Coordinates of C-alpha atoms and ligand atoms in Angstrom, one line a residue:
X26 CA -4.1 22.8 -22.8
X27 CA -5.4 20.3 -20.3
X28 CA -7.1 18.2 -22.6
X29 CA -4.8 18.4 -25.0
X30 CA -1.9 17.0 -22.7
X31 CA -4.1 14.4 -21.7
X32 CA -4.4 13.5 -25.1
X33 CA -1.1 13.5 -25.3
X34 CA -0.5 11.0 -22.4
X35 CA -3.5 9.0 -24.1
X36 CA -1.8 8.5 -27.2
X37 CA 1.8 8.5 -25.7
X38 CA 0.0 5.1 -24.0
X39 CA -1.1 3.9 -26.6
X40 CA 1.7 3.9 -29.1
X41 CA 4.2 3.0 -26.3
X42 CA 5.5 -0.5 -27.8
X43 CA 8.5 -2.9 -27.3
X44 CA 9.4 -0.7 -30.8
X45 CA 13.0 0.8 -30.5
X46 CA 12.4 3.5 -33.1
X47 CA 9.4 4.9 -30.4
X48 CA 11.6 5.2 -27.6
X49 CA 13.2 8.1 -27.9
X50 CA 10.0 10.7 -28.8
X51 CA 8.1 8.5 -25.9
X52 CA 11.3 8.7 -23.5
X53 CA 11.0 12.8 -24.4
X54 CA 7.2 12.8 -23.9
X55 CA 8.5 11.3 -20.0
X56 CA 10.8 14.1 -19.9
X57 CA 8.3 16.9 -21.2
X58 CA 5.6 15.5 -18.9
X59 CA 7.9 15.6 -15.8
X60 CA 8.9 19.0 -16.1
X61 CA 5.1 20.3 -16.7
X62 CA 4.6 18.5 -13.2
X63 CA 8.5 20.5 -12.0
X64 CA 7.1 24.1 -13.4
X65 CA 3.8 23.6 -11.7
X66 CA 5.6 22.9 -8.6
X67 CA 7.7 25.8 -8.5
X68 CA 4.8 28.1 -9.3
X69 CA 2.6 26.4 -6.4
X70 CA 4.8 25.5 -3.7
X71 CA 3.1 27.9 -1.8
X72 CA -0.4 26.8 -2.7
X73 CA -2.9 27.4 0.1
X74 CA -3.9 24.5 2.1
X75 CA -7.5 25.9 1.1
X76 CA -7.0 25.0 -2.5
X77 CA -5.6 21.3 -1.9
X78 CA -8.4 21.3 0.7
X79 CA -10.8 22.1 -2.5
X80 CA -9.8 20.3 -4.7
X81 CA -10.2 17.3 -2.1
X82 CA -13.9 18.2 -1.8
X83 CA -14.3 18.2 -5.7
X84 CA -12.8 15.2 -6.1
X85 CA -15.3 13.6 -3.4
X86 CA -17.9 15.0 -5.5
X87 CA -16.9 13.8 -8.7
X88 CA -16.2 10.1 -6.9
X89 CA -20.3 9.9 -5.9
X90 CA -20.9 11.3 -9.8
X91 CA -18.5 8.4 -11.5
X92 CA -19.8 5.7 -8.4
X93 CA -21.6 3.5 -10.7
X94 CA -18.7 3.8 -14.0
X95 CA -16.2 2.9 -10.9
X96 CA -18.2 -0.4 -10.1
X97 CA -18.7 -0.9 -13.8
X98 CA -15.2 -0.6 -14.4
X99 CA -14.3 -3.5 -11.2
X100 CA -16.8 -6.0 -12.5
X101 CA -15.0 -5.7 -16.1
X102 CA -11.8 -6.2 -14.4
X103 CA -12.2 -8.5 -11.7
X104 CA -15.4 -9.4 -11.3
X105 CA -15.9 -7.4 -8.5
X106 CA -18.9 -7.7 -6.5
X107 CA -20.4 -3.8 -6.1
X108 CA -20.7 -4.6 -2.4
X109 CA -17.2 -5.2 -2.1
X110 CA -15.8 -2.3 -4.6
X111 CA -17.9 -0.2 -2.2
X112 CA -16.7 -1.3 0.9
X113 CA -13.3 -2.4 0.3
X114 CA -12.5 0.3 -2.4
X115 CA -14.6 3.7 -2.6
X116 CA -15.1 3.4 0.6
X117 CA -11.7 3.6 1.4
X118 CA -11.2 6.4 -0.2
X119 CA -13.7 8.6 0.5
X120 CA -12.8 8.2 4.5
X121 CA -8.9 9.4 3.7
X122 CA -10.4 12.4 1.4
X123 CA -13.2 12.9 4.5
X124 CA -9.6 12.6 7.4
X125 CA -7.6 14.9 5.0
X126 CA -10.3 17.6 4.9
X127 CA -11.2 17.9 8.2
X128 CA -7.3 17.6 10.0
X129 CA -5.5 19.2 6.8
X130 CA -4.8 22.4 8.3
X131 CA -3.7 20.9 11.7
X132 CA -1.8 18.1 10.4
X133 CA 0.3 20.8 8.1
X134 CA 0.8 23.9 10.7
X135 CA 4.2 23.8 11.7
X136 CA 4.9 22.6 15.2
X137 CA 6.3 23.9 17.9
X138 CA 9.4 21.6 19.9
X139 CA 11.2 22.9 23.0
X140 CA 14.6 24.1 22.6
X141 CA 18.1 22.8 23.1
X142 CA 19.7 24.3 26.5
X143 CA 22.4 24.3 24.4
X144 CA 20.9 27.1 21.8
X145 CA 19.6 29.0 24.5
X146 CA 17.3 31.1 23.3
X147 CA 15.9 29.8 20.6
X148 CA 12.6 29.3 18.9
X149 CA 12.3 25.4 17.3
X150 CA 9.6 24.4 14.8
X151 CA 9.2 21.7 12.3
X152 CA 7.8 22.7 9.1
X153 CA 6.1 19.9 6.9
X154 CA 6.7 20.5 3.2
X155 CA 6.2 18.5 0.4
X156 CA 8.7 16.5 -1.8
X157 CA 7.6 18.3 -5.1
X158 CA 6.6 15.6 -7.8
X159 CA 5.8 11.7 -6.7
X160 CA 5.9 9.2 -9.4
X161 CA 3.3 6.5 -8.0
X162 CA 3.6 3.0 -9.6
X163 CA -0.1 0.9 -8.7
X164 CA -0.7 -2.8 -8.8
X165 CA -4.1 -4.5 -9.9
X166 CA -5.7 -6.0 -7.0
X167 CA -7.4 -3.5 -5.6
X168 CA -7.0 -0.7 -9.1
X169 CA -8.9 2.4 -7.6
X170 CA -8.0 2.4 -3.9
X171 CA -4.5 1.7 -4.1
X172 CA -4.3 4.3 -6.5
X173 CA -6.6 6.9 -4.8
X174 CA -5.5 6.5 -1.3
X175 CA -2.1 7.3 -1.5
X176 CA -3.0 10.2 -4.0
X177 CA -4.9 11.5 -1.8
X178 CA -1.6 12.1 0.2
X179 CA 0.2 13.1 -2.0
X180 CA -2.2 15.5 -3.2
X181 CA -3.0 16.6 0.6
X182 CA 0.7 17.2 1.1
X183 CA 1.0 19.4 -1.6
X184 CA 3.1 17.5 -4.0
X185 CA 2.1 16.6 -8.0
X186 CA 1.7 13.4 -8.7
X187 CA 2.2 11.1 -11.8
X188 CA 0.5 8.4 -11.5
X189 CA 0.9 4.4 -13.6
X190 CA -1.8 2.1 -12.8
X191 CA -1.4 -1.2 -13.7
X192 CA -2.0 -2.3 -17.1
X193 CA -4.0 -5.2 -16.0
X194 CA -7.3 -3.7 -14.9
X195 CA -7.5 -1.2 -18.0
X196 CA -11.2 -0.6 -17.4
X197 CA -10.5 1.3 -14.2
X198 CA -7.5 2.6 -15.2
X199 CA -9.9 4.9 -17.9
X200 CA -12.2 5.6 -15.0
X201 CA -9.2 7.0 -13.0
X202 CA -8.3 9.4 -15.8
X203 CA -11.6 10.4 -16.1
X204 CA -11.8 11.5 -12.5
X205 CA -8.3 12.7 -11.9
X206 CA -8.7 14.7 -15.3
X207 CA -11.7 16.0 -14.4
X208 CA -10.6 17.6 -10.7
X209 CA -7.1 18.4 -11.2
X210 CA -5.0 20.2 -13.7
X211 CA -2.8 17.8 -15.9
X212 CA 0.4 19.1 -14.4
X213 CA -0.8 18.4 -10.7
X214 CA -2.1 14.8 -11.8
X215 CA -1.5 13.0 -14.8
X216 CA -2.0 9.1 -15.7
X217 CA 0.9 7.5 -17.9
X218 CA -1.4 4.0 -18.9
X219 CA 1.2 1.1 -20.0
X220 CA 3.1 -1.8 -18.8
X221 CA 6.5 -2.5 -17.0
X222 CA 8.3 -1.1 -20.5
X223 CA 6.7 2.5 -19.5
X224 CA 7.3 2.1 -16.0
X225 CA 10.7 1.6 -16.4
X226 CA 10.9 4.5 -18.9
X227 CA 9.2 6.5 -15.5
X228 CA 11.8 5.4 -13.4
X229 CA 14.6 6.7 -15.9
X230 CA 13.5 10.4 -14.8
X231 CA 14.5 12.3 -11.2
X232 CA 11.4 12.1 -9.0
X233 CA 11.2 13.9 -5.7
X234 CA 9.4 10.9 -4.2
X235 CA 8.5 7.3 -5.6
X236 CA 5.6 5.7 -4.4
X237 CA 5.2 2.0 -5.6
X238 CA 2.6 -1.3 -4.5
X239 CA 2.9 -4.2 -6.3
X240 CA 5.4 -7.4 -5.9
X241 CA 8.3 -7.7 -4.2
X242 CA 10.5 -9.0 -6.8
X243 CA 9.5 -5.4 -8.8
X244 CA 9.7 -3.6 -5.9
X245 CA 13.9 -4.5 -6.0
X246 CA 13.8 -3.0 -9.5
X247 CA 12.3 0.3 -8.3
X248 CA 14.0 0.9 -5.6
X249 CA 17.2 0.2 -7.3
X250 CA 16.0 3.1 -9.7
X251 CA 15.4 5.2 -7.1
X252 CA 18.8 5.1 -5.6
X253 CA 20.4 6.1 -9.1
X254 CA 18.7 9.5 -8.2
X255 CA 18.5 9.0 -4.3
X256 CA 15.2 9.4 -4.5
X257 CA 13.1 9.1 -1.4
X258 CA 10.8 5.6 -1.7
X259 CA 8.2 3.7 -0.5
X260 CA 7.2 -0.1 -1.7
X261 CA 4.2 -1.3 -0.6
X262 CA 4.9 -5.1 -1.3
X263 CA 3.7 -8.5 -1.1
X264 CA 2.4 -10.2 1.7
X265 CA 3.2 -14.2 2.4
X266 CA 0.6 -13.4 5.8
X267 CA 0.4 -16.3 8.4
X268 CA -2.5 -16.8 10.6
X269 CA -1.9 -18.8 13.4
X270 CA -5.0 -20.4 15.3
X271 CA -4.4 -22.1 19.0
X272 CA -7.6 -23.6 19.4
X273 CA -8.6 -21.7 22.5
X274 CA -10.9 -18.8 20.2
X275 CA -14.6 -20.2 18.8
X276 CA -13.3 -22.1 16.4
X277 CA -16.6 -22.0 14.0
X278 CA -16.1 -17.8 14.2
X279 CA -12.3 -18.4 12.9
X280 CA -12.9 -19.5 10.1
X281 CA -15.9 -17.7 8.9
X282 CA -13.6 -14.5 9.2
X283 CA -10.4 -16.5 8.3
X284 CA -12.6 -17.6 4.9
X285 CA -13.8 -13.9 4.3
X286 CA -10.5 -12.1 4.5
X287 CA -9.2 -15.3 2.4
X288 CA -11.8 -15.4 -0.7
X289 CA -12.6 -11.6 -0.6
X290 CA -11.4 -10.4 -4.6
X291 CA -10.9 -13.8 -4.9
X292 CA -7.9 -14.2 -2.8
X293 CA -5.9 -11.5 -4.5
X294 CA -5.5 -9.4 -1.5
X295 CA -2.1 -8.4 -0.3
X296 CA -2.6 -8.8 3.3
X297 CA -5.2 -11.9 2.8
X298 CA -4.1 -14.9 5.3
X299 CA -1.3 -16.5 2.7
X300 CA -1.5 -19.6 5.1
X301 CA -3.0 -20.9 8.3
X302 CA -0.9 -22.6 11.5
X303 CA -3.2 -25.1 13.7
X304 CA -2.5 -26.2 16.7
X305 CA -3.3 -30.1 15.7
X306 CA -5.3 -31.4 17.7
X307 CA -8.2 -28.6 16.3
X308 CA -6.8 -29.0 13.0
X309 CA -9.9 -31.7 11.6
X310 CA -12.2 -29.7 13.1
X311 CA -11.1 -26.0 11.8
X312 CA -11.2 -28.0 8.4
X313 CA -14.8 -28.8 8.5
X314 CA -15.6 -25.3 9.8
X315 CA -14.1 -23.4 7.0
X316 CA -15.4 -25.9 4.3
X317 CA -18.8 -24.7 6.0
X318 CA -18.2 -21.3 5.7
X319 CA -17.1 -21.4 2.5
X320 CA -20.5 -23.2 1.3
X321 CA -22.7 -21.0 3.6
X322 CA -21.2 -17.5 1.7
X323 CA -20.3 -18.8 -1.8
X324 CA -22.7 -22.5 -2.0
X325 CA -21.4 -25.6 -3.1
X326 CA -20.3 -24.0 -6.1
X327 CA -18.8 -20.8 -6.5
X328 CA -18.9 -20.4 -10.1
X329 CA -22.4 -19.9 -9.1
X330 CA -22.0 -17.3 -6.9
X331 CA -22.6 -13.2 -7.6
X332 CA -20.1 -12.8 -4.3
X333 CA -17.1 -14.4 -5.7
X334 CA -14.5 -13.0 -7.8
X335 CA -12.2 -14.2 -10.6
X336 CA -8.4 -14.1 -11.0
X337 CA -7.1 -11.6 -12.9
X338 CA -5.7 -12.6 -16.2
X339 CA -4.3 -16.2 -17.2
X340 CA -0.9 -16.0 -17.0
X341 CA -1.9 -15.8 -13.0
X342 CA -4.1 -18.2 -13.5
X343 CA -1.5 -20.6 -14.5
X344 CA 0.6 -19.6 -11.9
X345 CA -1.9 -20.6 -9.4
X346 CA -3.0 -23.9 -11.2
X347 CA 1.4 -24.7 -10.9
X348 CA 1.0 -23.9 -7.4
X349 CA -2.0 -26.6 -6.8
X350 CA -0.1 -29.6 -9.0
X351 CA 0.8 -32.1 -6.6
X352 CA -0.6 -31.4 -3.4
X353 CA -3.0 -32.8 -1.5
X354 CA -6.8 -31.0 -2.1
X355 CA -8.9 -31.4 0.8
X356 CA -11.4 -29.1 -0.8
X357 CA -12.2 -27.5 -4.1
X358 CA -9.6 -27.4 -7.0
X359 CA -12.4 -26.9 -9.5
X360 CA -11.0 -23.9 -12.3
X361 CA -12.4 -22.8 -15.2
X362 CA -9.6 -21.3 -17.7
X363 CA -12.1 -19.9 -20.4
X364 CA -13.7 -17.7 -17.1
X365 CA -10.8 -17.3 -14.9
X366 CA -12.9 -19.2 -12.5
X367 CA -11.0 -20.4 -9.3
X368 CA -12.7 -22.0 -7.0
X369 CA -11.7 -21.6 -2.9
X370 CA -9.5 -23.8 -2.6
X371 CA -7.8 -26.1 1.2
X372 CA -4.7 -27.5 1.1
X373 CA -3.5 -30.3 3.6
X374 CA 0.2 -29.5 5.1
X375 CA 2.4 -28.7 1.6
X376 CA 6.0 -29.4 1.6
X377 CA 7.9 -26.4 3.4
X378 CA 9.9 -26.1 0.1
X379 CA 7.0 -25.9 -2.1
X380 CA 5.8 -22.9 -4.1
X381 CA 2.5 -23.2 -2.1
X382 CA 4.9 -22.2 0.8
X383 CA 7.9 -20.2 -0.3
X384 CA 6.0 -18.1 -2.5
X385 CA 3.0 -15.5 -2.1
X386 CA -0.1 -17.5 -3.1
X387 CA -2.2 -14.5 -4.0
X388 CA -5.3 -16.6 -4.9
X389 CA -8.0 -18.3 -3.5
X390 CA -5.9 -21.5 -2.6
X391 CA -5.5 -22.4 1.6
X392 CA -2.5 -24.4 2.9
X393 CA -3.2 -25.8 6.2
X394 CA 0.0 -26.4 8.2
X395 CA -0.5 -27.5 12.2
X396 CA 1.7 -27.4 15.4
X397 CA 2.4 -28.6 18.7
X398 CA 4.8 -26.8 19.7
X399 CA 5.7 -23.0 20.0
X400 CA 9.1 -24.7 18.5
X401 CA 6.7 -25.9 15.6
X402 CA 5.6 -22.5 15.1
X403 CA 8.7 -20.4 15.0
X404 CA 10.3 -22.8 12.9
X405 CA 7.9 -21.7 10.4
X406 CA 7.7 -17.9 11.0
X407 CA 11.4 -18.0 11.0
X408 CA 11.8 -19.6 7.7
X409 CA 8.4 -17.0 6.3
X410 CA 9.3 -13.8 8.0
X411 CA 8.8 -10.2 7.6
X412 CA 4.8 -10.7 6.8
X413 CA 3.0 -7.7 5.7
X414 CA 0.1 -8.9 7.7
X415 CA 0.6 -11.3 11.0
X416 CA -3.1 -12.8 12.3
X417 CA -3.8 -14.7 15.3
X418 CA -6.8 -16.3 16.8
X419 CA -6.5 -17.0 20.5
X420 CA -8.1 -16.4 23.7
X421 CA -5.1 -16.9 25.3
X422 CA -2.9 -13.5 26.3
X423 CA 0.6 -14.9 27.1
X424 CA 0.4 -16.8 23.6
X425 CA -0.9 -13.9 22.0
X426 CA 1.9 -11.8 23.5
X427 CA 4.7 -13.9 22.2
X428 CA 3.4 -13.9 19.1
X429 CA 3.2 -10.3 18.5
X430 CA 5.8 -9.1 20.2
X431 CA 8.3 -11.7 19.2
X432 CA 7.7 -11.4 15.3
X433 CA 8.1 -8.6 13.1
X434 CA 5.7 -8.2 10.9
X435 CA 4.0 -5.2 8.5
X436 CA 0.8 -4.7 11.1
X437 CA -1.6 -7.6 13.0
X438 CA -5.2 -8.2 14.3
X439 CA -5.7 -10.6 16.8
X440 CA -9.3 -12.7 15.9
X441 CA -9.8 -11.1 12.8
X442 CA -8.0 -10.9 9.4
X443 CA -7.6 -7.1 7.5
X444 CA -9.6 -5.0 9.5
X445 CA -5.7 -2.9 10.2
X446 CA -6.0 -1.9 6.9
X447 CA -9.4 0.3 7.4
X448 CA -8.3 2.6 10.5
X449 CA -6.8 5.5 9.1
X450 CA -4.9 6.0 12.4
X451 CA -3.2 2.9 12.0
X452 CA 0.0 3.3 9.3
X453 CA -0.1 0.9 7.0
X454 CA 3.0 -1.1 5.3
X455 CA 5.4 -3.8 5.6
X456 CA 9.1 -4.8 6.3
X457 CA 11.8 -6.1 4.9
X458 CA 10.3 -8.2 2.1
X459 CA 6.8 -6.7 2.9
X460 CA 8.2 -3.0 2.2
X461 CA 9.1 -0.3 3.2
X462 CA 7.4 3.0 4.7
X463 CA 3.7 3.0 5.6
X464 CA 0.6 5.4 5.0
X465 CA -2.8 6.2 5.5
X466 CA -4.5 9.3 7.1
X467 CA -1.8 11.2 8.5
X468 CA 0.8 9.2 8.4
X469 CA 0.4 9.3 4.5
X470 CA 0.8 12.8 5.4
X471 CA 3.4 12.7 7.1
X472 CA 4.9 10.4 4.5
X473 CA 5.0 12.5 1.4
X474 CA 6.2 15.4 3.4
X475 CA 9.8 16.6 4.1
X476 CA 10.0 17.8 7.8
X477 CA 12.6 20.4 7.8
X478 CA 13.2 21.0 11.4
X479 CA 14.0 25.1 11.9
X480 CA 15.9 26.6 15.1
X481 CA 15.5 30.3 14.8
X482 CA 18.3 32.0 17.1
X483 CA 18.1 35.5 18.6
X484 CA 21.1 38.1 19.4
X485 CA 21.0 38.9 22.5
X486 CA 22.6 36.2 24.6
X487 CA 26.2 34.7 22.9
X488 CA 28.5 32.8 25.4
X489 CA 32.3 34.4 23.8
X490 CA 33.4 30.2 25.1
X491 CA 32.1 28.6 22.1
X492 CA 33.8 30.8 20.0
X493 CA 37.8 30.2 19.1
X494 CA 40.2 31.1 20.6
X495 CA 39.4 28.4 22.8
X496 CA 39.5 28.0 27.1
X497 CA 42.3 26.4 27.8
X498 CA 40.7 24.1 30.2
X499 CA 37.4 22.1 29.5
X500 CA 36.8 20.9 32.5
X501 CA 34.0 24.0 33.5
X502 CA 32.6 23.3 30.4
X503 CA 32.4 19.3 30.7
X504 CA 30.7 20.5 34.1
X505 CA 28.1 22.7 33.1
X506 CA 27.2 20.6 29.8
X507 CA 26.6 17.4 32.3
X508 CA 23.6 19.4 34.3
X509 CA 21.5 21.1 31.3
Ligands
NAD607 P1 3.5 -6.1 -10.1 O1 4.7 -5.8 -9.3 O2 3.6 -7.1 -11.2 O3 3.0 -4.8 -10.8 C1 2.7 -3.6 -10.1 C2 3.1 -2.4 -11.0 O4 4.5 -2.5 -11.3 C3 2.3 -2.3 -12.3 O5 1.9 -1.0 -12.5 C4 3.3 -2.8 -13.3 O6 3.1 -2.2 -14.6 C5 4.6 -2.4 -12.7 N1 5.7 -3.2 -13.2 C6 5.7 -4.5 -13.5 N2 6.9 -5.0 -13.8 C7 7.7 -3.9 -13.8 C8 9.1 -3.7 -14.0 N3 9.9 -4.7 -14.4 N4 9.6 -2.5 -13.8 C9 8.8 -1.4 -13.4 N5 7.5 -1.6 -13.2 C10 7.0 -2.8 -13.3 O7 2.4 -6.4 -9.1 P2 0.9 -6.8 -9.4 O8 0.9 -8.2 -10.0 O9 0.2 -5.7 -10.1 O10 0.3 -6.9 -7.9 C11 0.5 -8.0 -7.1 C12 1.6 -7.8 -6.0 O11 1.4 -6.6 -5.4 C13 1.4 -8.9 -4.9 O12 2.7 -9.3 -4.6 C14 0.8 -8.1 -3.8 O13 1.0 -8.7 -2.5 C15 1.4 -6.8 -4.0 N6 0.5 -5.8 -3.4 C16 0.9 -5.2 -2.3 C17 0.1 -4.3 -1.6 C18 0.5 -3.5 -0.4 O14 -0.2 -2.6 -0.1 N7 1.6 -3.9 0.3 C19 -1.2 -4.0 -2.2 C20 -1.5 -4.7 -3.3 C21 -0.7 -5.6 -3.9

């Protein structure tokens, strides 16, 4: 049966085009699929911790089987380099499998809470349970670990999950069914492949939970779906991530991090630094130091290069050419259509009303705005706020301080760029336009689990006053309530 509903799904996929008279049977196929995942759910809700804690441990297995078809698939889609799917995607997953195996059990006992005076006696508990069936929606970028992390929640907190992954890295996308059909029944995981036509056939159905990462512009559309239903949602969305630099950190250190978390998957990165803020009197020389950088890990050419990615497909290409026309290229601007090259890519101080600026930049392109006052600055974060990311390099506390505490932002590091992202005991998401909600170890969890908070009540003590008829003064009442 397993194979033959992924075969289904498969050719559901596959025959899923802008073609009216396929609508309806694929629309049903949705419908079918969905309440495969609903009948599993009711059958399992009570599935032990042991089995999701199982199949956790099989998946891990399967995930060192399929490492070299997951690199393959990376380089075929992005010209990933294998150290960085390793680090900055199988890796990543294989530490939220490793944190949901060992602190499963804990994470999902229920917990105890003291009592209200008020319900005196009483026992109160939470209990985590999960939603039921979590559509998850997945964006290119990073194909397998913004995929696989979050399912790993999901899975870990007992939901089902149907998952999309973006149509623009196929070749992982067969490497994810491969795996997922090979550790977990189709009704506990399934893959729907397609493009935003499917996705929005997906969002047509009642989900428990909706789990989406991609744009922000898409993530207005999905959560608009989600309220038709009131469905439960987090959007993981796109990041326009400053990273303002004072002068007063080693300025040569700055930018060899500021030019690794920039260039790494070739700028498509969703918390890479969109932009950097100089104080600018340092401004010359953090130029020079990054154009060093850059040459010491990529060489005077990057098309050269084994360590440097390419963009994904050209329509983004083009967008990222549009965003360079016009403005003044300190360094780089060398592109390659036929091989999605991009080279890394400075900027000198766009217009505040240019794309460079208003929109997410996504690629390996680097505006260079500078300050002199903390006027200067907010001026800017004002205009570009709700960052997914917020970096700042500075040896200086107070301006440190203001920074992060007068900002809001999805989550910061102070003198280094993404490293948030790889603690599992930090939660990671965004706000306002960045998104909303946040995951990762147990706050993915916590996440994609209701918390139904239980009072259990005993018999023996029941004050007759709460009960009509009513005192006929409250004032013993107002007293007592004031002291407990
Ligand atoms: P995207 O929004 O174009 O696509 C993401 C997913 O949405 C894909 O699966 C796609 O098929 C689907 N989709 C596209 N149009 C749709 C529509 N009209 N209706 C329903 N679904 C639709 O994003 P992308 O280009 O894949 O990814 C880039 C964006 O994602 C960037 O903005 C980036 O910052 C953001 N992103 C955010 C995070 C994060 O964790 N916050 C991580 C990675 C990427």
């Amino acid at each position: 049966i397993h194979s033959n509903l992924i075969k289904r799904v498969q050719f559901f996929s596959s025959i899923f085009k802008p073609k009216k008279e396929n609508k309806a049977m694929n629309s049903s196929m949705i419908t079918d699929l969905k309440e495969a995942h609903y009948q599993f759910f009711k059958a399992h809700k009570k599935q032990s911790l042991k089995v999701r804690i199982d199949h956790l441990k099989k998946l891990k297995k399967v995930l060192n089987e399929k490492e070299q078809d997951i690199f393959n698939a990376l380089d075929r889609d992005l010209k990933k380099p294998v150290f960085e799917s390793f680090t900055s995607e199988l890796l990543m997953v294989q530490k939220e499998i490793d944190a949901f195996i060992k602190n499963l059990k804990e994470w999902a006992a229920p917990k105890r809470v003291s009592g209200s005076l008020l319900n005196f006696p009483s026992q109160d508990f939470l209990l985590s349970e999960p939603y039921g069936t979590v559509l998850m929606i997945s964006p290119w970028n990073y194909p397998f670990q913004l995929v696989m992390v979050p399912l790993v929640g999901a899975v870990g907190a007992g939901n089902t999950v149907v998952l999309k992954p973006s149509e623009s890295a196929p070749h992982t996308s067969k490497v994810l069914i491969d795996i997922l059909s090979a550790v977990f029944p189709y009704d506990w995981v399934s893959v729907v492949e397609g493009d935003a036509q499917v996705a929005q056939a997906l969002l047509k159905e009642r989900w428990d939970y909706i789990f989406y990462t991609g744009s922000t512009q898409v993530g207005k559309i999905v959560a608009k779906a989600a309220a038709e239903h009131l469905t439960p949602v987090t959007l993981e969305l796109g990041g326009k991530s400053p990273c303002v630099v004072d002068g007063t950190a080693p300025l040569q250190k700055t930018a060899r991090r500021i030019v690794w978390g920039k260039f790494l998957n070739c700028g498509q990165t969703c918390i890479a630094p969109d932009y950097v803020l100089i104080k600018s009197e340092h401004k010359d020389a953090l130029i020079q130091a990054l154009i060093e950088e850059i040459e010491k890990a990529f060489g005077d050419d990057a098309q050269n290069s084994k360590d440097y990615g390419r963009i994904i497909h050209e329509k983004h290409f083009k967008k990222l050419e549009a965003d360079l026309k016009n403005q003044k290229t300190i360094y780089g601007g060398k592109t390659v259509a036929k091989e999605l090259f991009f080279g890394p890519t400075l900027v000198d101080q766009p217009a505040m009303d240019s794309s460079l600026i208003q929109d997410e930049i996504f690629g390996p392109i680097l505006p260079i705005l500078s300050y002199d006052t903390l006027e200067d600055i907010d001026e800017v974060l004002t205009e570009l706020k709700n960052p997914l990311a917020f970096y700042v390099f500075s040896q200086n506390k107070k301006f440190i301080n203001t920074l992060i505490q007068n900002y809001p932002f999805g989550g910061s590091v102070v003198n280094d760029v993404l490293v948030h992202f790889t603690n599992p005991k930090l939660p990671f998401g965004g706000i306002g336009n960045s998104g909303v909600g946040a995951y990762h170890g147990k706050y993915s969890f916590d996440l994609m689990s209701h918390t139904k908070p239980i009072v259990k009540r005993s018999f023996w003590l029941d004050l007759p006053q709460r009960y009509a008829p009513y005192p006929k003064s409250i004032s013993l009442l107002q007293n007592i309530l004031k002291h407990i």
